[in-house]
Amino acid sequence: MLASYAVHVEESLGRRFPEPVHPYRNDFQRDRDRVIHSRAFRRLEAKTQVFSRRYSDHFRNRLTHSIEVAQITRTVAAALRLNVDLAEALALVHDLGHPPFGHAGEKTLDAAMRAHGLFFDHNLHALRIVEDFEQRYAAFRGLNLTFEVREGIIKHSRDYDAATHPELAEYLLNQRPPLEAQLIDLTDEIGYSTADLDDGYEAHLVTLDQIRHAIPVFDCFFREVEKIYPDAPRKLKFNEALKRVLDRMVGDLIANTEKRIEHAGIRCLSDVRAHKERLAAFSPEVEAERKGLKDFLYENVYYSPSLAEEKNDAERIVSQLFRFWVENPSRLPHQYEQKAGEESLPRVVCDYIAGMTDHFIIEQYDRYCSSEGYLQRS
Ligand code: MG
């Protein structure tokens, strides 16, 4: 059933610590399940994607975003006859390393680390979570995931330079990742751009007219929907049009990736790895539409004045707490204080903060940094 260039689970490069075969789940299914049962995965529920809880309980958070990306990824992987189990595990794990407060939290944490000559990268952090921080098994630290899942965590969205990252040498940095991992960056983008448009519209940050005017592909589908359902409520027409935008991106990703695989004469996994560029891609036409949608979201949702105050709060909370613990390591929880003896203190503080949920970090801020109390104020 699998394409010859898919990752075949029997050929997995395996786990760091060999384990007995499971009677009814293969190794990639087990990895997917290990991610689902991890603490870091559960905490995604209380981490901001774009909109905080202050807006609405039915907007996306990092957990529901990850589940939506997994759904889209399964569809695309199955249509391309790739390994759906591996692709699903990679989709569910792809945002595991994100700190609280969405992009603002990530930027602030990185800036705080750079002041110490270090940096924060969410993919590398996700690898640390699954390799070290998760403690569920008596025989080893971490989740003991297969090579292919660890490789996908690192390589799904970007290439790391082998010279600057000697610690990642085992992940074949001079080769492309398998197609299952290549898909994630694109299915992630399909997932969040359509979802953020939906939530942005619901939050009244953008109007239907604005969307129709700025995004021709949406407008085209909206006209089609109006002909089929002239009497439907506006929000349902919006949903129908948005669904068609999503379907178009998914269909194009499948068809265009298939075409590129054929054109490049790819026959096996090593061909995928050795190819000069990634094979998973939208067609130029849909790529331009994707970019148009993304630009619109940046301008009207992500950088909307309505979200500015929250971003400022996020920046203040993350940077002040970071400074507080670097200056007062004795106020860290015992296990982190101990780790500071083995690793640099800023790295330990960064790991601690990156693991927090939005509400936990706000509590910490109120406890250590704020006299008036963030929670009371907002
Ligand atoms: Mg994502």
CSV table of C-alpha atoms and ligand atoms in Angstrom, one decimal:
chain,number,residue,atom,x,y,z
A,1,MET,CA,0.0,0.0,0.0
A,2,LEU,CA,2.8,2.5,0.8
A,3,ALA,CA,4.6,4.3,-2.0
A,4,SER,CA,8.2,3.1,-2.6
A,5,TYR,CA,9.5,6.4,-1.4
A,6,ALA,CA,7.5,6.4,1.9
A,7,VAL,CA,9.2,5.7,5.2
A,8,HIS,CA,8.6,2.0,6.0
A,9,VAL,CA,8.4,1.3,9.7
A,10,GLU,CA,10.3,-2.0,9.4
A,11,GLU,CA,13.2,0.0,8.1
A,12,SER,CA,13.2,2.6,10.9
A,13,LEU,CA,16.6,3.4,12.3
A,14,GLY,CA,15.1,2.6,15.7
A,15,ARG,CA,15.2,3.9,19.2
A,16,ARG,CA,18.1,4.9,21.4
A,17,PHE,CA,17.2,2.2,23.9
A,18,PRO,CA,15.9,-0.9,22.1
A,19,GLU,CA,12.5,-2.1,23.2
A,20,PRO,CA,10.6,-5.3,22.6
A,21,VAL,CA,8.1,-5.3,19.7
A,22,HIS,CA,4.5,-4.3,20.8
A,23,PRO,CA,1.9,-7.0,20.0
A,24,TYR,CA,-0.5,-4.7,18.1
A,25,ARG,CA,1.0,-1.3,17.5
A,26,ASN,CA,4.0,-0.5,15.3
A,27,ASP,CA,6.8,1.8,16.4
A,28,PHE,CA,5.4,5.0,14.8
A,29,GLN,CA,2.0,4.3,16.2
A,30,ARG,CA,3.6,3.9,19.6
A,31,ASP,CA,5.5,7.2,19.1
A,32,ARG,CA,2.3,9.0,18.3
A,33,ASP,CA,0.7,7.6,21.4
A,34,ARG,CA,3.7,8.5,23.6
A,35,VAL,CA,3.4,12.1,22.4
A,36,ILE,CA,-0.4,12.1,23.2
A,37,HIS,CA,0.3,10.8,26.7
A,38,SER,CA,3.1,13.3,27.5
A,39,ARG,CA,2.7,16.1,29.9
A,40,ALA,CA,4.1,18.6,27.4
A,41,PHE,CA,1.3,17.7,25.0
A,42,ARG,CA,-1.4,18.2,27.6
A,43,ARG,CA,0.0,21.6,28.5
A,44,LEU,CA,-0.5,22.8,24.9
A,45,GLU,CA,-4.2,23.1,25.9
A,46,ALA,CA,-3.3,26.2,28.0
A,47,LYS,CA,-0.9,27.8,25.6
A,48,THR,CA,-2.0,30.6,23.3
A,49,GLN,CA,-2.0,30.0,19.6
A,50,VAL,CA,-3.0,33.5,18.5
A,51,PHE,CA,-5.9,34.4,20.7
A,52,SER,CA,-5.8,34.1,24.5
A,53,ARG,CA,-8.6,32.8,26.6
A,54,ARG,CA,-9.7,36.4,27.2
A,55,TYR,CA,-11.3,36.3,23.7
A,56,SER,CA,-13.3,33.1,23.8
A,57,ASP,CA,-13.1,29.5,25.0
A,58,HIS,CA,-13.9,28.2,21.5
A,59,PHE,CA,-10.9,29.8,19.7
A,60,ARG,CA,-7.9,27.6,18.9
A,61,ASN,CA,-5.2,26.9,21.4
A,62,ARG,CA,-1.9,25.1,20.6
A,63,LEU,CA,-3.5,21.7,21.4
A,64,THR,CA,-6.5,22.1,19.1
A,65,HIS,CA,-4.2,23.6,16.5
A,66,SER,CA,-2.0,20.5,16.7
A,67,ILE,CA,-5.0,18.2,16.4
A,68,GLU,CA,-6.2,20.1,13.3
A,69,VAL,CA,-2.8,19.9,11.7
A,70,ALA,CA,-2.8,16.1,12.4
A,71,GLN,CA,-6.1,15.8,10.6
A,72,ILE,CA,-4.9,17.6,7.5
A,73,THR,CA,-1.6,15.8,7.6
A,74,ARG,CA,-3.3,12.4,7.7
A,75,THR,CA,-5.4,13.2,4.7
A,76,VAL,CA,-2.4,14.4,2.6
A,77,ALA,CA,-0.1,11.6,3.7
A,78,ALA,CA,-2.7,9.0,2.9
A,79,ALA,CA,-3.4,10.5,-0.5
A,80,LEU,CA,0.3,10.4,-1.3
A,81,ARG,CA,0.6,6.9,0.1
A,82,LEU,CA,3.1,8.0,2.7
A,83,ASN,CA,3.4,6.6,6.2
A,84,VAL,CA,0.3,8.1,7.9
A,85,ASP,CA,1.4,6.9,11.4
A,86,LEU,CA,4.7,8.7,11.2
A,87,ALA,CA,3.2,11.8,9.6
A,88,GLU,CA,0.5,11.9,12.3
A,89,ALA,CA,3.1,11.6,15.1
A,90,LEU,CA,5.1,14.4,13.6
A,91,ALA,CA,2.0,16.7,13.3
A,92,LEU,CA,1.0,16.1,16.9
A,93,VAL,CA,4.5,16.8,18.2
A,94,HIS,CA,5.3,19.7,15.9
A,95,ASP,CA,4.5,22.5,18.4
A,96,LEU,CA,5.5,20.7,21.6
A,97,GLY,CA,8.4,23.1,22.2
A,98,HIS,CA,6.4,26.3,22.1
A,99,PRO,CA,6.6,28.6,25.2
A,100,PRO,CA,3.5,30.3,26.7
A,101,PHE,CA,2.0,33.4,24.9
A,102,GLY,CA,2.4,32.3,21.3
A,103,HIS,CA,4.8,34.1,19.0
A,104,ALA,CA,5.4,37.0,21.4
A,105,GLY,CA,6.5,34.6,24.2
A,106,GLU,CA,8.9,32.9,21.8
A,107,LYS,CA,10.4,36.1,20.6
A,108,THR,CA,10.9,37.5,24.1
A,109,LEU,CA,12.5,34.3,25.4
A,110,ASP,CA,14.9,34.2,22.5
A,111,ALA,CA,15.8,37.9,23.0
A,112,ALA,CA,16.4,37.2,26.8
A,113,MET,CA,18.7,34.3,25.9
A,114,ARG,CA,20.6,36.3,23.2
A,115,ALA,CA,21.6,38.8,25.9
A,116,HIS,CA,23.6,35.8,27.4
A,117,GLY,CA,25.0,34.7,24.0
A,118,LEU,CA,22.5,31.9,23.8
A,119,PHE,CA,19.2,31.5,21.9
A,120,PHE,CA,15.8,29.9,22.1
A,121,ASP,CA,14.5,27.7,19.2
A,122,HIS,CA,11.2,25.8,19.6
A,123,ASN,CA,12.2,22.8,17.5
A,124,LEU,CA,15.4,22.3,19.5
A,125,HIS,CA,13.4,22.7,22.7
A,126,ALA,CA,10.9,20.1,21.5
A,127,LEU,CA,13.7,17.7,21.0
A,128,ARG,CA,15.0,18.3,24.6
A,129,ILE,CA,11.5,17.7,25.9
A,130,VAL,CA,11.1,14.3,24.2
A,131,GLU,CA,14.8,13.3,24.9
A,132,ASP,CA,15.1,14.4,28.4
A,133,PHE,CA,12.4,16.4,30.3
A,134,GLU,CA,9.5,13.9,29.9
A,135,GLN,CA,10.0,11.2,32.6
A,136,ARG,CA,7.5,8.4,32.3
A,137,TYR,CA,9.6,5.3,32.0
A,138,ALA,CA,11.8,3.5,34.5
A,139,ALA,CA,14.4,2.3,31.9
A,140,PHE,CA,15.3,5.7,30.3
A,141,ARG,CA,14.8,9.4,30.4
A,142,GLY,CA,12.5,11.0,27.8
A,143,LEU,CA,10.1,9.2,25.5
A,144,ASN,CA,12.7,7.1,23.6
A,145,LEU,CA,11.2,8.0,20.2
A,146,THR,CA,12.3,6.5,16.9
A,147,PHE,CA,15.0,8.2,14.9
A,148,GLU,CA,12.5,9.3,12.2
A,149,VAL,CA,10.3,11.1,14.7
A,150,ARG,CA,13.2,12.9,16.4
A,151,GLU,CA,14.6,13.8,12.9
A,152,GLY,CA,11.2,15.2,11.9
A,153,ILE,CA,11.0,17.3,15.1
A,154,ILE,CA,14.2,19.0,14.1
A,155,LYS,CA,13.9,19.1,10.3
A,156,HIS,CA,10.1,19.6,9.5
A,157,SER,CA,10.2,23.3,9.1
A,158,ARG,CA,13.8,24.4,8.5
A,159,ASP,CA,17.3,23.3,7.8
A,160,TYR,CA,20.0,23.4,10.5
A,161,ASP,CA,23.5,24.1,9.4
A,162,ALA,CA,25.8,21.2,10.4
A,163,ALA,CA,28.7,23.5,11.2
A,164,THR,CA,26.7,25.6,13.7
A,165,HIS,CA,24.9,22.6,15.2
A,166,PRO,CA,27.4,19.8,15.7
A,167,GLU,CA,25.2,18.4,18.4
A,168,LEU,CA,22.6,17.5,15.7
A,169,ALA,CA,25.1,15.6,13.5
A,170,GLU,CA,23.2,12.3,13.9
A,171,TYR,CA,20.1,13.8,12.1
A,172,LEU,CA,21.7,13.8,8.7
A,173,LEU,CA,21.7,17.6,8.3
A,174,ASN,CA,23.1,17.5,4.8
A,175,GLN,CA,20.1,15.5,3.6
A,176,ARG,CA,16.4,16.4,3.1
A,177,PRO,CA,14.0,14.9,5.6
A,178,PRO,CA,11.5,12.2,4.5
A,179,LEU,CA,8.3,13.4,2.8
A,180,GLU,CA,6.3,12.7,5.9
A,181,ALA,CA,8.3,15.4,7.7
A,182,GLN,CA,8.4,17.7,4.7
A,183,LEU,CA,4.6,17.8,4.7
A,184,ILE,CA,4.3,19.2,8.2
A,185,ASP,CA,5.5,22.8,7.5
A,186,LEU,CA,2.8,23.0,4.8
A,187,THR,CA,0.0,21.3,6.6
A,188,ASP,CA,0.8,23.5,9.6
A,189,GLU,CA,0.4,26.6,7.4
A,190,ILE,CA,-2.9,25.3,5.9
A,191,GLY,CA,-4.1,24.7,9.4
A,192,TYR,CA,-3.2,27.9,11.0
A,193,SER,CA,-3.9,30.3,8.2
A,194,THR,CA,-7.5,29.1,7.7
A,195,ALA,CA,-8.1,28.8,11.4
A,196,ASP,CA,-6.7,32.2,12.2
A,197,LEU,CA,-8.9,33.8,9.5
A,198,ASP,CA,-11.9,32.0,11.1
A,199,ASP,CA,-11.0,33.1,14.6
A,200,GLY,CA,-10.0,36.6,13.4
A,201,TYR,CA,-13.4,37.0,11.7
A,202,GLU,CA,-15.2,35.7,14.8
A,203,ALA,CA,-13.3,38.1,17.0
A,204,HIS,CA,-14.4,40.9,14.7
A,205,LEU,CA,-10.8,41.9,13.9
A,206,VAL,CA,-11.6,41.6,10.2
A,207,THR,CA,-14.9,42.0,8.3
A,208,LEU,CA,-16.2,39.8,5.6
A,209,ASP,CA,-15.9,42.7,3.1
A,210,GLN,CA,-12.2,43.2,4.0
A,211,ILE,CA,-11.5,39.5,3.5
A,212,ARG,CA,-13.4,39.3,0.2
A,213,HIS,CA,-11.6,42.4,-1.0
A,214,ALA,CA,-8.1,41.3,0.0
A,215,ILE,CA,-8.2,37.5,-0.8
A,216,PRO,CA,-9.5,36.9,-4.3
A,217,VAL,CA,-9.6,33.1,-3.9
A,218,PHE,CA,-11.8,33.4,-0.9
A,219,ASP,CA,-14.1,35.9,-2.7
A,220,CYS,CA,-14.4,33.5,-5.7
A,221,PHE,CA,-15.5,30.7,-3.4
A,222,PHE,CA,-17.8,33.0,-1.5
A,223,ARG,CA,-19.6,34.0,-4.8
A,224,GLU,CA,-20.0,30.3,-5.6
A,225,VAL,CA,-21.5,29.6,-2.1
A,226,GLU,CA,-23.9,32.5,-2.4
A,227,LYS,CA,-25.3,31.0,-5.5
A,228,ILE,CA,-25.8,27.6,-3.9
A,229,TYR,CA,-27.0,28.8,-0.5
A,230,PRO,CA,-28.4,32.3,-1.1
A,231,ASP,CA,-30.4,32.3,2.1
A,232,ALA,CA,-27.8,30.8,4.5
A,233,PRO,CA,-26.6,33.0,7.4
A,234,ARG,CA,-23.4,35.0,6.6
A,235,LYS,CA,-21.3,33.0,9.0
A,236,LEU,CA,-22.2,29.7,7.3
A,237,LYS,CA,-21.4,31.2,3.9
A,238,PHE,CA,-18.1,32.3,5.4
A,239,ASN,CA,-17.5,28.7,6.7
A,240,GLU,CA,-18.4,27.2,3.3
A,241,ALA,CA,-16.0,29.5,1.5
A,242,LEU,CA,-13.2,29.0,4.0
A,243,LYS,CA,-13.6,25.2,3.8
A,244,ARG,CA,-13.2,25.5,0.0
A,245,VAL,CA,-10.0,27.5,0.5
A,246,LEU,CA,-8.7,24.8,2.8
A,247,ASP,CA,-9.7,22.0,0.4
A,248,ARG,CA,-8.0,23.9,-2.5
A,249,MET,CA,-4.7,24.1,-0.6
A,250,VAL,CA,-4.8,20.5,0.5
A,251,GLY,CA,-5.7,19.3,-3.0
A,252,ASP,CA,-3.0,21.4,-4.6
A,253,LEU,CA,-0.4,20.2,-2.1
A,254,ILE,CA,-1.2,16.6,-2.9
A,255,ALA,CA,-1.3,17.0,-6.7
A,256,ASN,CA,1.8,19.3,-6.9
A,257,THR,CA,3.9,17.1,-4.6
A,258,GLU,CA,3.0,14.0,-6.6
A,259,LYS,CA,4.0,15.8,-9.8
A,260,ARG,CA,7.3,16.9,-8.3
A,261,ILE,CA,8.1,13.4,-7.1
A,262,GLU,CA,7.4,12.0,-10.6
A,263,HIS,CA,9.3,14.8,-12.3
A,264,ALA,CA,12.4,14.3,-10.1
A,265,GLY,CA,12.3,10.5,-10.8
A,266,ILE,CA,12.1,9.7,-7.1
A,267,ARG,CA,11.9,5.9,-6.5
A,268,CYS,CA,12.9,5.4,-2.9
A,269,LEU,CA,13.5,7.1,0.4
A,270,SER,CA,17.2,7.7,-0.3
A,271,ASP,CA,16.2,9.6,-3.5
A,272,VAL,CA,14.0,11.9,-1.3
A,273,ARG,CA,16.8,12.4,1.1
A,274,ALA,CA,19.4,13.1,-1.6
A,275,HIS,CA,17.2,15.4,-3.7
A,276,LYS,CA,18.6,18.9,-3.8
A,277,GLU,CA,15.4,20.5,-2.5
A,278,ARG,CA,12.3,19.6,-0.6
A,279,LEU,CA,9.7,17.9,-2.8
A,280,ALA,CA,6.5,18.7,-0.8
A,281,ALA,CA,5.3,22.1,-2.2
A,282,PHE,CA,2.3,24.0,-3.4
A,283,SER,CA,2.0,24.9,-7.1
A,284,PRO,CA,3.2,28.5,-7.9
A,285,GLU,CA,-0.4,29.6,-8.2
A,286,VAL,CA,-1.5,28.3,-4.8
A,287,GLU,CA,1.8,29.4,-3.3
A,288,ALA,CA,1.0,33.0,-4.3
A,289,GLU,CA,-2.5,32.6,-2.8
A,290,ARG,CA,-1.0,31.2,0.4
A,291,LYS,CA,1.3,34.2,0.7
A,292,GLY,CA,-1.5,36.6,0.0
A,293,LEU,CA,-3.6,35.0,2.9
A,294,LYS,CA,-0.6,35.1,5.2
A,295,ASP,CA,0.2,38.7,4.4
A,296,PHE,CA,-3.4,39.6,5.1
A,297,LEU,CA,-3.3,37.8,8.5
A,298,TYR,CA,-0.1,39.5,9.5
A,299,GLU,CA,-1.4,42.9,8.7
A,300,ASN,CA,-4.9,42.6,10.1
A,301,VAL,CA,-4.8,39.9,12.7
A,302,TYR,CA,-1.3,39.1,14.1
A,303,TYR,CA,-0.4,42.8,14.2
A,304,SER,CA,-3.8,44.1,15.0
A,305,PRO,CA,-3.9,46.8,17.6
A,306,SER,CA,-6.5,44.7,19.6
A,307,LEU,CA,-3.8,42.1,20.2
A,308,ALA,CA,-1.0,44.7,21.0
A,309,GLU,CA,-1.7,45.0,24.7
A,310,GLU,CA,-1.6,41.2,25.2
A,311,LYS,CA,1.7,41.1,23.4
A,312,ASN,CA,3.1,43.8,25.5
A,313,ASP,CA,2.0,41.9,28.6
A,314,ALA,CA,3.5,38.7,27.3
A,315,GLU,CA,6.8,40.5,26.7
A,316,ARG,CA,6.9,42.1,30.1
A,317,ILE,CA,6.0,38.9,31.9
A,318,VAL,CA,8.5,36.7,30.1
A,319,SER,CA,11.4,39.1,30.3
A,320,GLN,CA,10.9,40.1,33.9
A,321,LEU,CA,10.5,36.6,35.2
A,322,PHE,CA,13.6,35.5,33.2
A,323,ARG,CA,15.6,38.3,34.8
A,324,PHE,CA,14.2,37.5,38.2
A,325,TRP,CA,15.3,33.9,38.2
A,326,VAL,CA,18.7,34.6,36.6
A,327,GLU,CA,19.3,37.0,39.4
A,328,ASN,CA,17.6,34.9,42.1
A,329,PRO,CA,18.3,31.2,41.3
A,330,SER,CA,17.5,30.2,44.8
A,331,ARG,CA,13.8,31.0,44.1
A,332,LEU,CA,13.7,28.4,41.3
A,333,PRO,CA,12.0,25.1,42.1
A,334,HIS,CA,14.5,22.7,43.7
A,335,GLN,CA,15.1,20.5,40.7
A,336,TYR,CA,15.8,23.5,38.4
A,337,GLU,CA,18.1,25.0,41.0
A,338,GLN,CA,20.0,21.7,41.1
A,339,LYS,CA,20.2,21.6,37.3
A,340,ALA,CA,21.8,25.1,37.3
A,341,GLY,CA,24.9,23.4,38.7
A,342,GLU,CA,25.2,21.2,35.6
A,343,GLU,CA,24.1,23.7,32.9
A,344,SER,CA,24.2,27.4,32.3
A,345,LEU,CA,21.7,29.2,34.5
A,346,PRO,CA,20.0,31.1,31.6
A,347,ARG,CA,19.4,27.8,29.8
A,348,VAL,CA,17.8,26.3,32.9
A,349,VAL,CA,15.6,29.4,33.4
A,350,CYS,CA,14.7,29.3,29.7
A,351,ASP,CA,13.7,25.6,29.9
A,352,TYR,CA,11.6,26.3,33.0
A,353,ILE,CA,9.7,29.2,31.4
A,354,ALA,CA,9.3,27.5,28.0
A,355,GLY,CA,7.4,24.6,29.6
A,356,MET,CA,4.9,26.9,31.3
A,357,THR,CA,1.3,27.4,30.4
A,358,ASP,CA,-0.1,30.9,30.0
A,359,HIS,CA,-1.9,30.9,33.3
A,360,PHE,CA,1.0,29.3,35.3
A,361,ILE,CA,3.4,32.0,34.1
A,362,ILE,CA,0.9,34.7,35.0
A,363,GLU,CA,0.7,33.2,38.5
A,364,GLN,CA,4.5,33.2,38.8
A,365,TYR,CA,4.6,36.8,37.6
A,366,ASP,CA,2.1,37.8,40.2
A,367,ARG,CA,4.1,36.0,42.9
A,368,TYR,CA,7.6,37.3,42.0
A,369,CYS,CA,7.4,40.4,39.9
A,370,SER,CA,4.2,42.3,40.3
A,371,SER,CA,3.0,44.4,43.2
A,372,GLU,CA,-0.4,45.2,41.8
A,373,GLY,CA,-1.1,41.7,40.3
A,374,TYR,CA,-1.7,40.9,36.6
A,375,LEU,CA,-4.7,38.7,37.3
A,376,GLN,CA,-6.5,41.3,39.3
A,377,ARG,CA,-5.8,44.0,36.7
A,378,SER,CA,-7.2,42.1,33.7
B,1,MG,MG,2.1,24.9,14.3
